[in-house]
Coordinates of C-alpha atoms in Angstrom, one line a residue:
Chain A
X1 CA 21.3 29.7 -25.4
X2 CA 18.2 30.2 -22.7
X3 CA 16.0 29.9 -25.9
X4 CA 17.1 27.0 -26.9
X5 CA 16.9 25.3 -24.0
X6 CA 13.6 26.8 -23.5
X7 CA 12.6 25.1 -27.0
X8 CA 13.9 22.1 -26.3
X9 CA 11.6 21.4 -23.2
X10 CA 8.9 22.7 -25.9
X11 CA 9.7 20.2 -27.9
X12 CA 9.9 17.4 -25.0
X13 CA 6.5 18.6 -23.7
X14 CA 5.2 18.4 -27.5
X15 CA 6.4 14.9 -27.4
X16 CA 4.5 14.0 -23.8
X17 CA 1.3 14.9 -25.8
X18 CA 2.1 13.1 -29.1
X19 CA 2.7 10.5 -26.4
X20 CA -0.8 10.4 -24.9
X21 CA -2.2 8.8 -27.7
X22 CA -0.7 5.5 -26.8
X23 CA -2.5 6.2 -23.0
X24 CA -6.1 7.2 -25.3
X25 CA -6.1 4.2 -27.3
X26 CA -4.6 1.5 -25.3
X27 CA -4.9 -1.1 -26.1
X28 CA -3.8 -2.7 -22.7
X29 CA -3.1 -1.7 -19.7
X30 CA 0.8 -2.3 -20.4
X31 CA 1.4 -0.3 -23.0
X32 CA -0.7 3.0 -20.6
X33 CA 1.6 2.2 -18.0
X34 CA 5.0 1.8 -20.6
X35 CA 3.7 5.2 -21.7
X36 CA 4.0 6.5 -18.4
X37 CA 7.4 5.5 -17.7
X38 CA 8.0 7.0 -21.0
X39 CA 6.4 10.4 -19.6
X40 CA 8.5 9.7 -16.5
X41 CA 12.0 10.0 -18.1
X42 CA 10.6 12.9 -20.5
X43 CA 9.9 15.0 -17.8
X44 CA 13.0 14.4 -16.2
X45 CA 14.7 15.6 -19.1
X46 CA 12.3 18.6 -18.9
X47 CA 13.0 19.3 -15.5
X48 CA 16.3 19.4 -15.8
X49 CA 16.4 21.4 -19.3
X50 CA 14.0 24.0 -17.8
X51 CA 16.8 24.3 -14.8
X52 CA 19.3 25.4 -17.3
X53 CA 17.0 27.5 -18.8
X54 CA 15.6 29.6 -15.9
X55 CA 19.0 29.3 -13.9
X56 CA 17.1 27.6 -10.6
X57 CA 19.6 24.7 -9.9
X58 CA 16.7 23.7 -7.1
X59 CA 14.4 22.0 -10.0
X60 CA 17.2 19.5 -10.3
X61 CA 16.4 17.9 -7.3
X62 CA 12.5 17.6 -8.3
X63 CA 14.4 15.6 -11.5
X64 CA 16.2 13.7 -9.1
X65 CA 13.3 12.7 -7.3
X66 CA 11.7 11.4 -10.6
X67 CA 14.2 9.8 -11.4
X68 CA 14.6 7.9 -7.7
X69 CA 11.0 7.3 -7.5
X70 CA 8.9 7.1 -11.3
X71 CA 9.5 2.8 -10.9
X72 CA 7.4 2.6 -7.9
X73 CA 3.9 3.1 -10.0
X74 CA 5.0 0.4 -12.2
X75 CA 6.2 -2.2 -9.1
X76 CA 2.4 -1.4 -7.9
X77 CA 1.2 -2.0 -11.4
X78 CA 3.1 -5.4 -11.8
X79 CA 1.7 -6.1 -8.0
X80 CA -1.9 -5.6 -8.8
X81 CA -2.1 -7.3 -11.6
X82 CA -1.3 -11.3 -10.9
X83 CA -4.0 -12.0 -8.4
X84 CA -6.8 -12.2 -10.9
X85 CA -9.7 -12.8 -8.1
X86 CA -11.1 -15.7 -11.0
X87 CA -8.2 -17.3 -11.8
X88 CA -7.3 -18.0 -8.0
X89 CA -10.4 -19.7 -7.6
X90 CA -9.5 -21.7 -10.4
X91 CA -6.1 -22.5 -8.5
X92 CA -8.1 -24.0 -5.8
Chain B
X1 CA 10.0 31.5 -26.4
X2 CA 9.0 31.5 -22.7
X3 CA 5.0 32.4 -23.2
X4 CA 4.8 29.7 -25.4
X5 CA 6.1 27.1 -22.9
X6 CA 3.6 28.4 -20.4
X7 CA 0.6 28.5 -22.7
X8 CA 1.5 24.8 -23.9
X9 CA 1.7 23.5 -19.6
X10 CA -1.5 25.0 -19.3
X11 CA -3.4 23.9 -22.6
X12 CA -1.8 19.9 -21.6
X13 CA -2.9 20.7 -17.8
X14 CA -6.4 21.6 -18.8
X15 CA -6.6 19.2 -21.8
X16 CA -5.4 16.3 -19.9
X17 CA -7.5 16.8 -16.7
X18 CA -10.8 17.0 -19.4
X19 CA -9.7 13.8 -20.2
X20 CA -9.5 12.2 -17.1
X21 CA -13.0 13.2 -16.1
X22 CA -14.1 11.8 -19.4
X23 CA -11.6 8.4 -19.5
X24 CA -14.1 5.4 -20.2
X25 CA -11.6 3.0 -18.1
X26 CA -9.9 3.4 -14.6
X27 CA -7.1 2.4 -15.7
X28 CA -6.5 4.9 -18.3
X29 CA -7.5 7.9 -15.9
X30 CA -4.8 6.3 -13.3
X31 CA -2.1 6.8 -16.1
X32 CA -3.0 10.1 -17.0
X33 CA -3.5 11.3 -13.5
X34 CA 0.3 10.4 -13.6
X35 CA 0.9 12.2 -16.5
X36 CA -1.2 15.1 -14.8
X37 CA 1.2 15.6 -11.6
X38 CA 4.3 15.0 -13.8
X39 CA 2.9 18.1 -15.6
X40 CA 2.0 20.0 -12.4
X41 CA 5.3 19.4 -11.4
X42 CA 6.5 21.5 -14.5
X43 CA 4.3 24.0 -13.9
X44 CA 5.4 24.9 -10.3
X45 CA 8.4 24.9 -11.3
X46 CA 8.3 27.1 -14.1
X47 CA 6.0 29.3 -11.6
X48 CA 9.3 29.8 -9.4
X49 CA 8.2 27.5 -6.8
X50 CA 10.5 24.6 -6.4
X51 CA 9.2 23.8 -2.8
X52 CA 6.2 22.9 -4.3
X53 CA 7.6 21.5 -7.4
X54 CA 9.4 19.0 -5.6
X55 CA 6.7 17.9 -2.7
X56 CA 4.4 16.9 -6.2
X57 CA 7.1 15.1 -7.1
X58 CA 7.8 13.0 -4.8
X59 CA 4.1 12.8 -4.0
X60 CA 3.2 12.4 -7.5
X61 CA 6.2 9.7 -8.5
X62 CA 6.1 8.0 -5.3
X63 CA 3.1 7.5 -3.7
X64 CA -0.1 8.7 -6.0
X65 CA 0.2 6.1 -8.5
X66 CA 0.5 3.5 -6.0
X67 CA -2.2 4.7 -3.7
X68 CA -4.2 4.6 -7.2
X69 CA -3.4 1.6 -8.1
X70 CA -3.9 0.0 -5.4
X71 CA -7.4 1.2 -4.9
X72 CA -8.2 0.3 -9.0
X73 CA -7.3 -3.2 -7.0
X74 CA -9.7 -3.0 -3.9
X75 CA -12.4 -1.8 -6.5
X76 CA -14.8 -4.5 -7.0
X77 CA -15.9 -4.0 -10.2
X78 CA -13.0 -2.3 -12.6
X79 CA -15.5 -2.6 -15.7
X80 CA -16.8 0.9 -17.5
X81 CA -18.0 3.7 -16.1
X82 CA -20.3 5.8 -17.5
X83 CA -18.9 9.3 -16.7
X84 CA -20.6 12.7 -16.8
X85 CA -24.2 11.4 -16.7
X86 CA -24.6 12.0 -13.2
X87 CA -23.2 15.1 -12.5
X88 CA -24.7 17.2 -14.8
X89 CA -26.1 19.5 -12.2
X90 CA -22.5 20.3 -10.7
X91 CA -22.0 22.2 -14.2
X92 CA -23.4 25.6 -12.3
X93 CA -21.6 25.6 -9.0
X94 CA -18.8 25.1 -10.8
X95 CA -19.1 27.5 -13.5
X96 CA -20.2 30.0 -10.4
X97 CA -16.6 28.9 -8.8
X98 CA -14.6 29.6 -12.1
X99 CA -16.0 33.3 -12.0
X100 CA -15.3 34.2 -8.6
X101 CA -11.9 32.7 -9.2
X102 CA -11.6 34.6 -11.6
X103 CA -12.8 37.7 -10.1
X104 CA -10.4 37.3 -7.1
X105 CA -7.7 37.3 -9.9
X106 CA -8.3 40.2 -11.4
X107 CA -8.7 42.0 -8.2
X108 CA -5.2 41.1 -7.7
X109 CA -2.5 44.2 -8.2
X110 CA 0.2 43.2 -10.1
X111 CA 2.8 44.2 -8.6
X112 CA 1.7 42.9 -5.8
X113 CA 4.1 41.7 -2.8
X114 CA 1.7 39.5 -1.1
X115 CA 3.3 38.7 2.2
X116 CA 6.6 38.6 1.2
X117 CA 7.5 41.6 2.5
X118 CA 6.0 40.7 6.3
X119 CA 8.0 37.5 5.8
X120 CA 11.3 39.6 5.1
X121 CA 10.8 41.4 7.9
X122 CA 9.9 38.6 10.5
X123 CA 13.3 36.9 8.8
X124 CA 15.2 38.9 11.3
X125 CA 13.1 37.2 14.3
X126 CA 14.1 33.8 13.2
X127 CA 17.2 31.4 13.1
X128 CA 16.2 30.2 9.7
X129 CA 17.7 31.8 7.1
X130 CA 15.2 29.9 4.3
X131 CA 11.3 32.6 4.2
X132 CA 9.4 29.4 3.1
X133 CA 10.7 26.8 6.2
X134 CA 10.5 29.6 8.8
X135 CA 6.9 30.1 8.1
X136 CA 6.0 26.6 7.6
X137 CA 7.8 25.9 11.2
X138 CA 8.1 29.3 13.4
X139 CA 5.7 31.8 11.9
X140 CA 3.0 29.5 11.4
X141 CA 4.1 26.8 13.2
X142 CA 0.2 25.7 14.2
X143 CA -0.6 25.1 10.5
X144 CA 1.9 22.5 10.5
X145 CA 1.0 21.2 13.6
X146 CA -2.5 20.7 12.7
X147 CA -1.2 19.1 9.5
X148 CA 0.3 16.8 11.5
X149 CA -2.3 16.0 13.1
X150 CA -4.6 15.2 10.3
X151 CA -2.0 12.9 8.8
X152 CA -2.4 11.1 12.5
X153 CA -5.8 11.5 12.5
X154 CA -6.2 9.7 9.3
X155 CA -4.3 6.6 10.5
X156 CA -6.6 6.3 13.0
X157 CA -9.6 6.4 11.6
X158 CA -7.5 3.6 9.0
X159 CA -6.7 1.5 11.7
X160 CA -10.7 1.7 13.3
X161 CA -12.1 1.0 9.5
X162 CA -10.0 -1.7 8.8
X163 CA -10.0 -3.0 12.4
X164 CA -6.4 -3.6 13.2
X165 CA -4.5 -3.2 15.9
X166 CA -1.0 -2.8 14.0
X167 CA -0.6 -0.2 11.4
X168 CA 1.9 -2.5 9.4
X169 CA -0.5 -4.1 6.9
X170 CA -0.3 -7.9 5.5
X171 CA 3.5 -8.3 4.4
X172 CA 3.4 -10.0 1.5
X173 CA 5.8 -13.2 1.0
X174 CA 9.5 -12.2 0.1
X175 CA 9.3 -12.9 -3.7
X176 CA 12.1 -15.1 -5.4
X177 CA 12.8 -12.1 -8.0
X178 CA 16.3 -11.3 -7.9
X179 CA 15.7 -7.9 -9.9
X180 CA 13.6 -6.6 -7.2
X181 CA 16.1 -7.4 -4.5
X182 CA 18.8 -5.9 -7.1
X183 CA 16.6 -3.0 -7.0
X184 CA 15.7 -2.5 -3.4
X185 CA 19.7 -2.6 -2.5
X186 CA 20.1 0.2 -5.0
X187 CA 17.7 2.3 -4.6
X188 CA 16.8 2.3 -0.9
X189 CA 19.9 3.6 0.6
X190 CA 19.6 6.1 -2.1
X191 CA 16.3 7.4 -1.2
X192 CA 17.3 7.7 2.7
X193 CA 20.2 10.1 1.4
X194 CA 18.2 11.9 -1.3
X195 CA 15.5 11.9 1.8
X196 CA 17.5 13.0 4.2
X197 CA 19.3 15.6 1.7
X198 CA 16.2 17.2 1.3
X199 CA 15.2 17.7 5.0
X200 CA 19.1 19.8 5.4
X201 CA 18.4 21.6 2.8
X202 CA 15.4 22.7 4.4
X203 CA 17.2 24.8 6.7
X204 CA 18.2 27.0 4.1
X205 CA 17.1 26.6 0.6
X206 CA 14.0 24.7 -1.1
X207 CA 13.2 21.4 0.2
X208 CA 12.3 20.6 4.0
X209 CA 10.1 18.3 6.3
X210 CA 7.0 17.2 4.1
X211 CA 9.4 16.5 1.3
X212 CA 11.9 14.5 2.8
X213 CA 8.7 12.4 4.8
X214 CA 7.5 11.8 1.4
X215 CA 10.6 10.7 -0.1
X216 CA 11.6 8.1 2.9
X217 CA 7.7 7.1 3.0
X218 CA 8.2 5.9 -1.1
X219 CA 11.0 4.2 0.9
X220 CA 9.2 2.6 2.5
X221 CA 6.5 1.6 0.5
X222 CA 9.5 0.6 -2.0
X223 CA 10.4 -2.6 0.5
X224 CA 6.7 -3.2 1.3
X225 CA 6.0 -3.8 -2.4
X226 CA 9.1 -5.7 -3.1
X227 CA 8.2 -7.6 -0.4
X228 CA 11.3 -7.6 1.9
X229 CA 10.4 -8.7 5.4
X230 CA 12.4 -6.0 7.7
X231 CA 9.0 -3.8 8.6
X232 CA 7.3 -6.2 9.8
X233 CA 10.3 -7.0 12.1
X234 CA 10.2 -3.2 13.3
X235 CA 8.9 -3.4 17.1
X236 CA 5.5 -2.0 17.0
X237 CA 6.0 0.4 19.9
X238 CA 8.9 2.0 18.0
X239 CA 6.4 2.6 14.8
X240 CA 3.9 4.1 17.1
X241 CA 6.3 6.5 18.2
X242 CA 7.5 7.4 14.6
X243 CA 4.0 8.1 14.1
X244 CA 3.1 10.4 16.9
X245 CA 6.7 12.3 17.4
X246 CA 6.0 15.0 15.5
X247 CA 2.5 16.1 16.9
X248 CA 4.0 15.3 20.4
X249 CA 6.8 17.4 19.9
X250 CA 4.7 20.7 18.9
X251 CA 2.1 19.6 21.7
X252 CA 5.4 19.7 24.0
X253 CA 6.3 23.2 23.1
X254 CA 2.6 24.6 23.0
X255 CA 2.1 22.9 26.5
X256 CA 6.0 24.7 27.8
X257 CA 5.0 28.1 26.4
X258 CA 1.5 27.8 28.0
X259 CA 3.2 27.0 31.7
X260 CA 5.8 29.9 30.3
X261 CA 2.5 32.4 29.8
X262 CA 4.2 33.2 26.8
X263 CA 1.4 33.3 23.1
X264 CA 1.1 29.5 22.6
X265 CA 3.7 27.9 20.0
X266 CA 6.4 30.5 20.9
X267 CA 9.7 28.8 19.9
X268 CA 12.9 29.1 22.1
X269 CA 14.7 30.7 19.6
X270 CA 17.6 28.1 18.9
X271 CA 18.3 26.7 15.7
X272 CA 18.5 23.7 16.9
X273 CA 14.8 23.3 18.8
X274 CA 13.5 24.3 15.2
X275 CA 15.6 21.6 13.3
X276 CA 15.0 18.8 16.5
X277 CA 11.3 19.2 15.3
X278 CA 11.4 19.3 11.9
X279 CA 13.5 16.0 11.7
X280 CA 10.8 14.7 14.0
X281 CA 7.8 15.8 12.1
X282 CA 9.7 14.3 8.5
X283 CA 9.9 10.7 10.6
X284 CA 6.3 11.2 11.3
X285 CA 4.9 12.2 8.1
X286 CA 7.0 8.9 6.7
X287 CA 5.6 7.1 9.1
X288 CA 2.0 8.0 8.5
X289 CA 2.4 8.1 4.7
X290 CA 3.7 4.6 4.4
X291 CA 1.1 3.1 7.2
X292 CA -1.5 4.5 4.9
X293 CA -0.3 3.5 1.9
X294 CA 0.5 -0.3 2.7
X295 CA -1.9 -0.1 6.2
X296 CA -5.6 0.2 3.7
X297 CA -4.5 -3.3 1.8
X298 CA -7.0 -5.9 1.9
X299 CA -5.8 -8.3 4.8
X300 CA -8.8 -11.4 3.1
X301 CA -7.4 -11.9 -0.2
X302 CA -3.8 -12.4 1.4
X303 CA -3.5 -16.3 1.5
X304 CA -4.9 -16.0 -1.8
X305 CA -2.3 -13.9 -3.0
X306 CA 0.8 -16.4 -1.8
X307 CA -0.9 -19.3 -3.2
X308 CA -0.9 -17.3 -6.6
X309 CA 2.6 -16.6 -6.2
X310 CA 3.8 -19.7 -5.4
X311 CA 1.5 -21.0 -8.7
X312 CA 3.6 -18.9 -10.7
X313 CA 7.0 -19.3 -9.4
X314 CA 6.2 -23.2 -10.1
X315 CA 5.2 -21.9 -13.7
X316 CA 8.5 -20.5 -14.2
X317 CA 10.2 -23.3 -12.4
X318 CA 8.5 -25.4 -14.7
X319 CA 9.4 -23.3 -18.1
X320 CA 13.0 -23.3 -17.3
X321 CA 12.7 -27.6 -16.6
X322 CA 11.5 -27.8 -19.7
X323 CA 14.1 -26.1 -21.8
Chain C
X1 CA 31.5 29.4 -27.7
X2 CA 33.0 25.6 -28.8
X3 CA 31.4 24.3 -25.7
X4 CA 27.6 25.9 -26.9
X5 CA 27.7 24.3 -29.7
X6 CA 28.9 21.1 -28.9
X7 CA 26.2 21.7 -26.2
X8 CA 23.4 22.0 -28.4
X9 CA 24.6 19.7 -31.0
X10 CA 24.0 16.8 -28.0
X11 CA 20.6 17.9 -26.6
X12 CA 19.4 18.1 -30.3
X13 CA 20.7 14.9 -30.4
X14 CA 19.1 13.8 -27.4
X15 CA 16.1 15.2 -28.7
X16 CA 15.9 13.1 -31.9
X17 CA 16.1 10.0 -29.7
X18 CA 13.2 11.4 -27.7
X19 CA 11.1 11.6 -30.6
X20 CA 12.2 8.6 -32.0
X21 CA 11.1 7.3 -28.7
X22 CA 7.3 8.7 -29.2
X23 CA 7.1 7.5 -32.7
X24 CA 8.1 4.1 -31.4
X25 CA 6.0 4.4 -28.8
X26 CA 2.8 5.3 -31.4
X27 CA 3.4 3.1 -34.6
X28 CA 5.8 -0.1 -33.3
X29 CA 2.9 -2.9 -32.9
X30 CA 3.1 -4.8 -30.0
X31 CA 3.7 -4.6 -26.4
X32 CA 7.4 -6.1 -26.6
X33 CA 8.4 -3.6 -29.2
X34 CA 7.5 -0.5 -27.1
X35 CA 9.3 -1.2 -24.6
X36 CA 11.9 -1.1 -26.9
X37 CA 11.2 2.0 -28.0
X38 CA 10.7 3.2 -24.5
X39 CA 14.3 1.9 -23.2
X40 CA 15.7 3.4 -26.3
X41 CA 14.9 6.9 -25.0
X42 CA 15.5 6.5 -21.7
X43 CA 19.4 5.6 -22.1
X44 CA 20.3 7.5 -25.3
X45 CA 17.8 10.8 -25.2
X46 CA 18.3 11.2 -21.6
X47 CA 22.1 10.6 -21.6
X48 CA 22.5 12.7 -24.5
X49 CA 20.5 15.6 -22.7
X50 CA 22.3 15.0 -20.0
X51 CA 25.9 15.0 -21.4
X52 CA 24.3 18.6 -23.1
X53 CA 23.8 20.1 -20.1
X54 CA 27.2 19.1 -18.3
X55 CA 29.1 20.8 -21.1
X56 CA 26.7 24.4 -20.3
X57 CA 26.8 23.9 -16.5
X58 CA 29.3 25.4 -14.3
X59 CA 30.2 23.6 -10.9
X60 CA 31.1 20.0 -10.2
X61 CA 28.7 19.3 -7.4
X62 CA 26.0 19.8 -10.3
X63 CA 27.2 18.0 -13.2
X64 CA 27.6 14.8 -10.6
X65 CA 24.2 15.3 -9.7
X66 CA 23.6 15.4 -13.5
X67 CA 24.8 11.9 -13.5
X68 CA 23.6 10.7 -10.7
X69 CA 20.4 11.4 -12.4
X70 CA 20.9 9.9 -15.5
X71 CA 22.0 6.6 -13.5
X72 CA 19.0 6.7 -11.7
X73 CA 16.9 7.1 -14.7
X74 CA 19.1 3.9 -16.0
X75 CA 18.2 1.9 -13.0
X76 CA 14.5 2.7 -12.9
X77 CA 13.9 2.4 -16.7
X78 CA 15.7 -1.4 -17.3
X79 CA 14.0 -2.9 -14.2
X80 CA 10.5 -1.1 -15.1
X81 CA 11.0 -2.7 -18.4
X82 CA 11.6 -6.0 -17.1
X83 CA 9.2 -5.9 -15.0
X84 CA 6.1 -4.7 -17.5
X85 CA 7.7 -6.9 -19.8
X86 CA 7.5 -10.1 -17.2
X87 CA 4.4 -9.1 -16.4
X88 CA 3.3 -9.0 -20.3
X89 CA 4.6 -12.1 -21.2
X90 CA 2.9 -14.0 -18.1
X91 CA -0.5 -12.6 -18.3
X92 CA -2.0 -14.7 -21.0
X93 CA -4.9 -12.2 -21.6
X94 CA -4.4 -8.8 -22.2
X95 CA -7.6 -7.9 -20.9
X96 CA -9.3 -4.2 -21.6
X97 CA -10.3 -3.1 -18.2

């Protein structure tokens, strides 16, 4: 059972790799930031897989906190984005 | 099964911090910088470490991609970089670094306690019953301290550079985006509980003061950036105290144990003088960490900002008149 | 020994959507479609790892906090998608920083 778990977060941290690609090539800054939240929820599943697996219930609460707080680097990403400093000249 | 996991979190750590130094945008280094801590993360905990494994997570969730985000904002010019032509002549102090690393390493016994066993030993001094909070607040309660006071230290020198008498930075207009509210009414009381979760399981298992501050300083960072209007309605003198209650309380017990002639930093041993200033040093470390994270915004471009949002909620007004 | 199985049967299941999730995520192509493909392994890989991990884990506090988790994940991943996918769909040029 432990090495299967074990192997599954393997196969999830395979996946976060494959995954990086999409960050690599782009080709906007959307799809680097879907692939983070992607990463995000991946590594929640890790975490909490890997908790299983080495019998440390304590890792769930670093899940828990990833899973509370992985949407605040996307609200910031949404923010900095719609004031273009050109465009807002042009609004004027 | 286990080797392989370890050998794959350090090839993706390595690999993925390789790429970061060499990422030809900003942008795409932010993202994997992410990626990086999320990994991190992993690693600590698979190195049996969850303290740590959950201060980077909170850190690295909550607060590092904003922080880097934001600043990819206040960065004039976002165009390309050209990376590693410059610091070419780095490559030898840092190979130097990596050997004595190394070096240090292998000097290390292997079945070596460290100071696990002086902290076993000192356990029976203490009222905590968790080794890693009774160091971080009665053994070595200075280091803390001093952290505390660096967190202070940088708000000030935030408040000189940017020349502002509040910490709380430009509040940006309430937005007319009902998923956001939807959100913050979700999530906020959640991350006070998780936050405050945290700091009582200090007392006796993983989590504790820098964790909890972290958590409740996403918090609130979370209203700042969906921009709900109740920190700027905080009194000013009640942030200020936030901010320096934590120092002041350590100050207050060096300063007693000094009139005492006792060593400096000598605790009263009661449980509940050690918890009084741990809750007070989580307040402060939120404090500080969200008057630094919304506190270095750019106060110039803020009329800008509104006029931009108010443009594009007449868009969308607009789109939905015409259909 | 019924619960294992059933236990690994879900997080392989989980799995899949995981992977289906990268592949979407690497050959769908545009913006709008990975999010798809990004929502699609939030709700069903996570929830099936979750539901996984509930069958092999003891105690009740835990398997609430299990999904707690999962709701959270819910909660973070349809409101990032909206948001990226407002945020797409009003930016008229996707420029290359």
């Amino acid at each position: 059972m432990q090495i299967f778990f074990l192997a599954l977060a393997c196969f999830l941290i395979l996946n976060i790799l494959a995954g990086l690609w999409r960050v690599v090539q782009g080709p906007t800054p959307a799809d680097r930031m879907v692939s983070a939240q992607l990463f995000g929820t991946t590594g929640v599943a890790i975490l909490l897989v890997l908790a299983q697996a080495l019998e440390a219930p304590y890792i769930r609460n670093a899940a828990l906190l990833f899973a509370l707080l992985m949407i605040m680097a996307v609200l910031s990403f949404v923010r900095k984005s719609t004031p273009k400093q050109g465009q807002a000249g042009n609004i004027k | 099964m286990a080797l392989f996991l370890d050998i794959l979190v350090a090839f993706s750590l390595v690999a993925i911090a390789w790429r970061i130094m060499r990422a030809p945008g900003h942008f795409q280094a932010v993202v994997l910088f992410i990626t990086f801590g999320l990994l991190l993360s992993l690693a600590w905990a698979r190195l049996n470490s969850p303290d740590i494994a959950l201060a980077e997570a909170a850190v690295g969730a909550g607060l590092a991609g904003v922080l880097l985000l934001d600043t990819l904002r206040a960065v004039a010019q976002p165009g390309k970089v050209k990376t590693g032509a410059h610091f070419s002549w780095l490559l030898l102090p840092c190979l130097l670094l990596a050997g004595l690393l190394t070096l240090s390493i292998i000097h290390i016994q292997p079945d070596s306690q460290g100071l696990a066993r002086a902290v076993e030993a000192g356990m029976q001094t203490t009222s905590l019953e968790y080794p890693v909070t009774a160091v971080l607040l009665d053994f070595r309660g200075y280091d803390t301290w001093l952290e505390l006071g660096v967190l202070l230290a940088a708000v000030l020198g935030l408040l000189c550079v940017r020349r502002k008498k509040s910490i709380r930075a430009p509040l940006l207009p309430a937005p007319a985006e009902p998923v956001g509210r939807w959100l913050i009414s979700i999530l906020l009381p959640l991350i006070l509980l998780v936050g405050g979760f945290l700091l009582w399981l200090g007392a006796f298992a993983p989590g504790g003061a820098f964790q909890a501050g972290v958590v409740w300083a996403a918090g609130g960072v979370l209203l700042w950036q969906a921009g709900h209007p109740s920190l700027g309605a905080l009194p000013v003198s009640l942030w200020r105290t936030g901010a320096v209650l934590g120092f002041a309380l350590f100050w207050l017990l060096a300063a007693t144990a000094l009139i005492r002639n006792e060593p400096m930093l000598t605790h009263p041993q009661a449980k509940a003088w050690i918890l009084a200033v741990e809750y007070a040093a989580a307040l402060s470390i939120a404090v500080c960490l969200t008057s630094l994270a919304i506190g270095g915004q750019k106060s110039e471009d803020r009329n800008q900002k509104s006029e931009v949002r108010d443009q594009r909620s007449g868009d969308r007004c607009q789109i939905t008149n015409n259909r | 020994m019924i619960f294992d199985i059933l236990s690994i049967l879900l997080c392989l299941a989980g799995a899949f959507f995981f992977l289906g999730g990268t592949v979407g995520l690497l050959r769908f192509p545009d913006n709008y479609s990975r999010l798809h493909a990004l929502t699609k392994a939030d709700n069903l890989g996570l929830g099936f790892i979750v539901l996984g991990l509930v069958l092999a884990s003891p105690t009740m506090p835990e398997i609430i906090k299990l999904g707690l988790i999962w709701l959270l994940a819910l909660v973070g991943s349809s409101s990032a998608c909206y948001f990226i996918g407002n945020y797409i769909y009003h930016t008229p040029s996707q420029e290359e920083e």
